[in-house]
């Protein structure tokens, strides 16, 4: 089939080249065709006969089997071998330097399929040859079903029956066009083309659809919902012209009518033009078409093959260099080779078979990955292959459904899941085995079975005990056995910790867990000084100091205005203390008159209100609730000691304490039962016991439900949970996680917990550990605000005092000559002690006295001036008389 469309395209290219003298300067290409009738053996024989003639280059062959053999011959004879159909990536340039692939390599097709598998979130798949690319996407091949090169229907049936018995429902079909459709026919017969299956075919199917379109009704029915790839060739004017010529080129070529145009035909056409361009460059560089005999072939002179007639091309290397250096644009787009001899910009179209035709749901390229836009529109944009940028249009899957298939089911081969269950010695409420049976009960088992019942499919399983029944087994070892294949899963009280997640996948946690510290506590009764306990000594000291400070500040602000804050010094001291401490009960009788004093008092009363409320609440708690005390406050205080620490045998707590808190292993004491816990804690570290026990919260809550002399101290210092373990990338872990969330949302998870873990609590309900005393840290903000207000008020008050003192006493001080510092300070203090009204009245009297004195002085001066004038006149007269 490919040979027919390829031959038409090659002949069209040769005709176009020979009709254009500018291409080869008048040199004509001559095409010699050897048809092997799709037989690899005949292909090899025909090639050997073909090479008896002097040959400059070879285009073909069609199959990878023949290409491998001919490539060896091409290497020896130094004849470039160009192939537009062989996509096998194992034909490397290192092993076969004269082999040139002029189409896209299968390594890119497998990368495209791997990206599709990753995009849809599938993990375990079945295919023939793309394991490496799937592994890069954390996918794995669950089963390979090889068939013969030319299989019969029975061969295909046997292979597909084995596939149907596996759990994977994602089938990647790598086949030859000659029998590929037969696989779908058998799959339809076996019921493997229905809902739940996913079929991804390589580009052989798109070529069949392009060349043989339309297929028969039965053939189309067999491939409904299949995804396939088609080599993408950008749209161009050159391509459109060739497409319009194609029907004329193929008419009359076959008895079945015109052939459809496939990507291989376009690559075949471009391959001839590529060779012509290289030959033209070869001649321009002085290349000479000449051949020489290979002396090693003389021994094969006898026989009909005439192997000794084959000769070595003297210009083969130069022609090969020109082929690899060609840079042109053809029907398939830009044609240029990478250093690895692959064509640049490989890209594929992703095709969905629907109804009587196909639908393109997206593109793939090695530059942009999956996309909705053609790759050539994205090359100029910045590279972005993040998961959010990978998109495809919705597909219609087998069974005519748009819902993405799950991709797997439990295999229908009668095999059960072997699930390991820890055989616990203590805390059997979580999980235990009924003696003499294979039945397990407990909280963990009920959660597991309830989650399984929510799955939309049946899960056959068998619970197998793990452990000797004498000591608690190691959950880490149980998880490790999943990686060895001894167990398919693990169910039980298995904490999800880092080293275990590296070995297996866990479900959503079905119970919250974390390490806690449990230690003995003793009741603490109140005494005669219990009223002092709500505050620390620093809090008491700062509170008392602020009472005095606020009293002094208010006294300073009110002293010169308010008679309640005046009097003898002893009375004023008593007033300060009485006023400040009476504000604690809001019983102060003194009124404040100044604006600054009222501001300070309001802020202080707010602070007192908060302190009183906090004190009352704390004291009430101390006096009405039984207090429990312990020298251990949590993991921090436990680490600083050298006392022994107990832990549950087999728990991860031991390694965690050693690795995270650097606790010496000699301090850690393994304990095997709740009775061992209680005994070790009661004895204490000085008599061979332990100071505390570190274990997971669910165990400790069960332990403390009947032992009230112990308590959890401090907070959880790890955050974890319990989950069910499965092999990595197991889809069952995901489905069970969803089921556990459904149990939580409906309340069933809590009901299961109440069934197994709720016990009658001990009689010490309402007891609690010693409450933390109220410290200064809780109130420093209030004290800071109050202190700032006091300082601000004193600053304003001081400014006002200085201005008044300067106004009323400045000139008097200068006139009296009191220029010494001590004199000015004494005068200022006397002024500050005076009542403001007295200062104002005295100042007013002095002003009036000065005004009256000024008036009297003016009258005296006027009278003296009159007497002087009268005396002068008398003397003048007397003088005149005398004269």
Short mmCIF file of N, CA and C in Angstrom, two decimals, residues 218-322:
data_model
loop_
_atom_site.label_atom_id
_atom_site.label_comp_id
_atom_site.label_asym_id
_atom_site.label_seq_id
_atom_site.Cartn_x
_atom_site.Cartn_y
_atom_site.Cartn_z
N UNK A 218 -17.97 -2.17 8.17
CA UNK A 218 -17.51 -3.05 9.25
C UNK A 218 -16.15 -2.60 9.79
N UNK A 219 -15.26 -2.22 8.88
CA UNK A 219 -13.93 -1.78 9.34
C UNK A 219 -14.03 -0.51 10.18
N UNK A 220 -14.89 0.42 9.79
CA UNK A 220 -15.06 1.65 10.57
C UNK A 220 -15.71 1.35 11.93
N UNK A 221 -16.65 0.43 11.96
CA UNK A 221 -17.27 0.07 13.23
C UNK A 221 -16.27 -0.53 14.20
N UNK A 222 -15.28 -1.22 13.66
CA UNK A 222 -14.29 -1.87 14.52
C UNK A 222 -13.30 -0.90 15.15
N UNK A 223 -13.19 0.30 14.62
CA UNK A 223 -12.16 1.23 15.13
C UNK A 223 -12.78 2.49 15.72
N UNK A 224 -14.05 2.46 16.10
CA UNK A 224 -14.69 3.64 16.69
C UNK A 224 -14.04 3.99 18.04
N UNK A 225 -13.69 5.27 18.21
CA UNK A 225 -13.09 5.75 19.46
C UNK A 225 -11.60 5.56 19.56
N UNK A 226 -10.98 5.01 18.53
CA UNK A 226 -9.53 4.78 18.55
C UNK A 226 -8.80 6.11 18.34
N UNK A 227 -7.69 6.27 19.07
CA UNK A 227 -6.79 7.41 18.85
C UNK A 227 -5.61 6.95 18.02
N UNK A 228 -5.18 7.78 17.09
CA UNK A 228 -4.02 7.47 16.27
C UNK A 228 -3.26 8.75 15.99
N UNK A 229 -2.06 8.60 15.45
CA UNK A 229 -1.20 9.74 15.15
C UNK A 229 -1.00 9.85 13.64
N UNK A 230 -0.87 11.07 13.18
CA UNK A 230 -0.56 11.34 11.78
C UNK A 230 0.60 12.34 11.74
N UNK A 231 1.61 12.03 10.93
CA UNK A 231 2.72 12.97 10.79
C UNK A 231 2.20 14.31 10.28
N UNK A 232 2.52 15.37 11.01
CA UNK A 232 1.99 16.69 10.68
C UNK A 232 2.88 17.38 9.65
N UNK A 233 2.25 17.88 8.61
CA UNK A 233 2.95 18.68 7.60
C UNK A 233 2.25 20.04 7.52
N UNK A 234 2.98 21.14 7.70
CA UNK A 234 2.34 22.46 7.71
C UNK A 234 1.65 22.77 6.38
N UNK A 235 0.60 23.54 6.48
CA UNK A 235 -0.13 23.96 5.27
C UNK A 235 0.71 25.00 4.52
N UNK A 236 0.74 24.87 3.19
CA UNK A 236 1.50 25.81 2.36
C UNK A 236 0.91 25.80 0.96
N UNK A 237 1.28 26.80 0.16
CA UNK A 237 0.80 26.89 -1.20
C UNK A 237 1.35 25.72 -2.03
N UNK A 238 2.61 25.36 -1.80
CA UNK A 238 3.22 24.25 -2.51
C UNK A 238 2.47 22.94 -2.24
N UNK A 239 2.08 22.73 -0.99
CA UNK A 239 1.36 21.53 -0.62
C UNK A 239 -0.04 21.52 -1.23
N UNK A 240 -0.72 22.65 -1.22
CA UNK A 240 -2.07 22.70 -1.79
C UNK A 240 -2.07 22.39 -3.28
N UNK A 241 -1.06 22.87 -3.99
CA UNK A 241 -0.98 22.57 -5.42
C UNK A 241 -0.78 21.08 -5.66
N UNK A 242 0.07 20.45 -4.85
CA UNK A 242 0.32 19.03 -5.02
C UNK A 242 -0.93 18.22 -4.69
N UNK A 243 -1.66 18.64 -3.65
CA UNK A 243 -2.90 17.94 -3.28
C UNK A 243 -3.90 17.99 -4.44
N UNK A 244 -3.98 19.14 -5.09
CA UNK A 244 -4.91 19.26 -6.22
C UNK A 244 -4.49 18.38 -7.40
N UNK A 245 -3.20 18.05 -7.52
CA UNK A 245 -2.71 17.20 -8.60
C UNK A 245 -2.88 15.72 -8.30
N UNK A 246 -3.08 15.39 -7.01
CA UNK A 246 -2.95 14.00 -6.60
C UNK A 246 -3.97 13.08 -7.26
N UNK A 247 -5.19 13.51 -7.36
CA UNK A 247 -6.21 12.64 -7.95
C UNK A 247 -5.86 12.30 -9.40
N UNK A 248 -5.29 13.27 -10.11
CA UNK A 248 -4.88 13.00 -11.50
C UNK A 248 -3.68 12.06 -11.54
N UNK A 249 -2.78 12.20 -10.58
CA UNK A 249 -1.59 11.36 -10.57
C UNK A 249 -1.93 9.91 -10.29
N UNK A 250 -2.96 9.65 -9.47
CA UNK A 250 -3.27 8.27 -9.07
C UNK A 250 -4.38 7.63 -9.89
N UNK A 251 -5.06 8.40 -10.71
CA UNK A 251 -6.15 7.81 -11.49
C UNK A 251 -5.58 6.79 -12.48
N UNK A 252 -6.18 5.62 -12.49
CA UNK A 252 -5.75 4.57 -13.38
C UNK A 252 -4.55 3.80 -12.90
N UNK A 253 -3.98 4.17 -11.74
CA UNK A 253 -2.80 3.47 -11.24
C UNK A 253 -3.15 2.14 -10.60
N UNK A 254 -4.37 2.05 -10.02
CA UNK A 254 -4.79 0.81 -9.36
C UNK A 254 -6.18 0.46 -9.83
N UNK A 255 -6.51 -0.82 -9.63
CA UNK A 255 -7.83 -1.30 -10.02
C UNK A 255 -8.90 -0.80 -9.06
N UNK A 256 -8.50 -0.40 -7.84
CA UNK A 256 -9.47 0.04 -6.84
C UNK A 256 -9.81 1.51 -6.97
N UNK A 257 -9.26 2.19 -7.94
CA UNK A 257 -9.55 3.61 -8.08
C UNK A 257 -8.44 4.46 -7.51
N UNK A 258 -8.64 5.78 -7.46
CA UNK A 258 -7.60 6.70 -6.97
C UNK A 258 -7.20 6.38 -5.53
N UNK A 259 -5.92 6.53 -5.25
CA UNK A 259 -5.40 6.35 -3.90
C UNK A 259 -5.48 7.68 -3.14
N UNK A 260 -5.71 7.56 -1.83
CA UNK A 260 -5.71 8.75 -1.00
C UNK A 260 -4.29 9.24 -0.76
N UNK A 261 -4.20 10.49 -0.39
CA UNK A 261 -2.90 11.11 -0.16
C UNK A 261 -2.54 10.99 1.31
N UNK A 262 -1.42 10.39 1.59
CA UNK A 262 -0.95 10.25 2.97
C UNK A 262 0.33 11.07 3.16
N UNK A 263 0.73 11.18 4.41
CA UNK A 263 1.96 11.92 4.72
C UNK A 263 3.17 11.25 4.09
N UNK A 264 3.12 9.92 3.96
CA UNK A 264 4.26 9.22 3.35
C UNK A 264 4.47 9.64 1.90
N UNK A 265 3.39 9.92 1.17
CA UNK A 265 3.53 10.37 -0.21
C UNK A 265 4.23 11.72 -0.27
N UNK A 266 3.90 12.60 0.68
CA UNK A 266 4.55 13.91 0.71
C UNK A 266 6.04 13.77 1.02
N UNK A 267 6.38 12.89 1.96
CA UNK A 267 7.79 12.68 2.29
C UNK A 267 8.52 12.00 1.14
N UNK A 268 7.84 11.12 0.40
CA UNK A 268 8.47 10.48 -0.76
C UNK A 268 8.81 11.52 -1.83
N UNK A 269 7.89 12.43 -2.09
CA UNK A 269 8.13 13.50 -3.07
C UNK A 269 9.31 14.36 -2.64
N UNK A 270 9.33 14.74 -1.36
CA UNK A 270 10.42 15.59 -0.87
C UNK A 270 11.75 14.85 -0.86
N UNK A 271 11.71 13.53 -0.67
CA UNK A 271 12.96 12.76 -0.66
C UNK A 271 13.66 12.83 -2.01
N UNK A 272 12.91 12.74 -3.09
CA UNK A 272 13.50 12.82 -4.44
C UNK A 272 14.09 14.21 -4.66
N UNK A 273 13.35 15.24 -4.26
CA UNK A 273 13.87 16.60 -4.42
C UNK A 273 15.10 16.84 -3.55
N UNK A 274 15.11 16.26 -2.36
CA UNK A 274 16.29 16.36 -1.50
C UNK A 274 17.50 15.73 -2.19
N UNK A 275 17.31 14.56 -2.79
CA UNK A 275 18.40 13.89 -3.48
C UNK A 275 18.86 14.71 -4.68
N UNK A 276 17.91 15.30 -5.41
CA UNK A 276 18.27 16.10 -6.58
C UNK A 276 19.09 17.32 -6.17
N UNK A 277 18.68 17.99 -5.10
CA UNK A 277 19.45 19.15 -4.62
C UNK A 277 20.86 18.74 -4.22
N UNK A 278 20.97 17.59 -3.58
CA UNK A 278 22.29 17.13 -3.14
C UNK A 278 23.16 16.75 -4.33
N UNK A 279 22.56 16.13 -5.35
CA UNK A 279 23.33 15.76 -6.57
C UNK A 279 23.81 17.02 -7.27
N UNK A 280 22.95 18.03 -7.33
CA UNK A 280 23.34 19.29 -7.96
C UNK A 280 24.53 19.92 -7.23
N UNK A 281 24.48 19.92 -5.88
CA UNK A 281 25.60 20.44 -5.11
C UNK A 281 26.84 19.56 -5.29
N UNK A 282 26.60 18.26 -5.43
CA UNK A 282 27.70 17.31 -5.66
C UNK A 282 28.44 17.65 -6.95
N UNK A 283 27.69 17.91 -8.02
CA UNK A 283 28.32 18.27 -9.29
C UNK A 283 29.00 19.63 -9.20
N UNK A 284 28.38 20.57 -8.52
CA UNK A 284 28.97 21.91 -8.40
C UNK A 284 30.29 21.88 -7.64
N UNK A 285 30.46 20.90 -6.77
CA UNK A 285 31.70 20.77 -6.01
C UNK A 285 32.74 19.91 -6.73
N UNK A 286 32.45 19.56 -7.97
CA UNK A 286 33.41 18.78 -8.75
C UNK A 286 33.30 17.30 -8.55
N UNK A 287 32.18 16.86 -8.01
CA UNK A 287 32.00 15.44 -7.80
C UNK A 287 31.93 14.68 -9.11
N UNK A 288 32.43 13.47 -9.07
CA UNK A 288 32.49 12.64 -10.28
C UNK A 288 31.78 11.32 -10.00
N UNK A 289 30.88 10.93 -10.90
CA UNK A 289 30.17 9.66 -10.76
C UNK A 289 31.06 8.56 -11.30
N UNK A 290 31.71 7.87 -10.42
CA UNK A 290 32.61 6.78 -10.84
C UNK A 290 32.55 5.68 -9.79
N UNK A 291 32.95 4.48 -10.17
CA UNK A 291 32.87 3.33 -9.27
C UNK A 291 34.14 2.51 -9.40
N UNK A 292 34.43 1.79 -8.40
CA UNK A 292 35.62 0.92 -8.41
C UNK A 292 35.23 -0.44 -7.84
N UNK A 293 35.94 -1.46 -8.31
CA UNK A 293 35.62 -2.80 -7.88
C UNK A 293 36.15 -3.09 -6.48
N UNK A 294 35.43 -3.92 -5.78
CA UNK A 294 35.84 -4.35 -4.44
C UNK A 294 36.52 -5.70 -4.58
N UNK A 295 37.82 -5.73 -4.29
CA UNK A 295 38.59 -6.97 -4.50
C UNK A 295 38.07 -8.11 -3.63
N UNK A 296 37.38 -7.80 -2.54
CA UNK A 296 36.91 -8.85 -1.66
C UNK A 296 35.76 -9.66 -2.28
N UNK A 297 35.16 -9.12 -3.37
CA UNK A 297 34.01 -9.79 -3.98
C UNK A 297 34.42 -10.74 -5.11
N UNK A 298 35.71 -10.85 -5.43
CA UNK A 298 36.13 -11.73 -6.54
C UNK A 298 35.83 -13.19 -6.25
N UNK A 299 35.85 -13.54 -4.97
CA UNK A 299 35.62 -14.94 -4.62
C UNK A 299 34.17 -15.36 -4.88
N UNK A 300 33.28 -14.37 -5.17
CA UNK A 300 31.88 -14.69 -5.43
C UNK A 300 31.54 -14.61 -6.92
N UNK A 301 32.55 -14.87 -7.79
CA UNK A 301 32.30 -14.76 -9.23
C UNK A 301 31.31 -15.81 -9.71
N UNK A 302 31.34 -16.99 -9.13
CA UNK A 302 30.41 -18.03 -9.56
C UNK A 302 29.04 -17.77 -8.95
N UNK A 303 28.00 -18.22 -9.61
CA UNK A 303 26.64 -18.05 -9.10
C UNK A 303 25.86 -17.09 -9.95
N UNK A 304 24.54 -17.17 -9.75
CA UNK A 304 23.64 -16.32 -10.55
C UNK A 304 23.49 -14.91 -10.00
N UNK A 305 23.90 -14.66 -8.78
CA UNK A 305 23.71 -13.33 -8.20
C UNK A 305 24.72 -12.32 -8.72
N UNK A 306 25.83 -12.79 -9.23
CA UNK A 306 26.87 -11.89 -9.74
C UNK A 306 27.28 -10.85 -8.69
N UNK A 307 27.57 -11.33 -7.50
CA UNK A 307 27.94 -10.41 -6.42
C UNK A 307 29.23 -9.67 -6.72
N UNK A 308 30.09 -10.29 -7.52
CA UNK A 308 31.35 -9.65 -7.81
C UNK A 308 31.17 -8.44 -8.71
N UNK A 309 29.95 -8.27 -9.27
CA UNK A 309 29.70 -7.12 -10.14
C UNK A 309 29.41 -5.85 -9.35
N UNK A 310 29.16 -5.99 -8.07
CA UNK A 310 28.88 -4.80 -7.24
C UNK A 310 30.15 -3.99 -7.06
N UNK A 311 30.02 -2.69 -7.15
CA UNK A 311 31.19 -1.80 -7.08
C UNK A 311 30.95 -0.70 -6.06
N UNK A 312 32.06 -0.10 -5.62
CA UNK A 312 32.04 0.95 -4.59
C UNK A 312 31.94 2.30 -5.27
N UNK A 313 31.04 3.15 -4.79
CA UNK A 313 30.87 4.50 -5.33
C UNK A 313 31.99 5.39 -4.82
N UNK A 314 32.76 5.96 -5.74
CA UNK A 314 33.89 6.81 -5.34
C UNK A 314 33.42 8.16 -4.78
N UNK A 315 32.25 8.61 -5.21
CA UNK A 315 31.75 9.91 -4.72
C UNK A 315 30.66 9.79 -3.69
N UNK A 316 30.50 8.60 -3.13
CA UNK A 316 29.41 8.37 -2.18
C UNK A 316 29.49 9.23 -0.94
N UNK A 317 30.71 9.39 -0.39
CA UNK A 317 30.85 10.18 0.83
C UNK A 317 30.52 11.65 0.59
N UNK A 318 30.98 12.17 -0.55
CA UNK A 318 30.69 13.58 -0.86
C UNK A 318 29.18 13.78 -1.07
N UNK A 319 28.55 12.83 -1.75
CA UNK A 319 27.11 12.95 -1.96
C UNK A 319 26.37 12.87 -0.62
N UNK A 320 26.81 11.99 0.27
CA UNK A 320 26.18 11.89 1.58
C UNK A 320 26.30 13.21 2.35
N UNK A 321 27.47 13.84 2.28
CA UNK A 321 27.67 15.12 2.97
C UNK A 321 26.72 16.18 2.43
N UNK A 322 26.52 16.19 1.12
CA UNK A 322 25.61 17.17 0.52
C UNK A 322 24.16 16.88 0.88
#
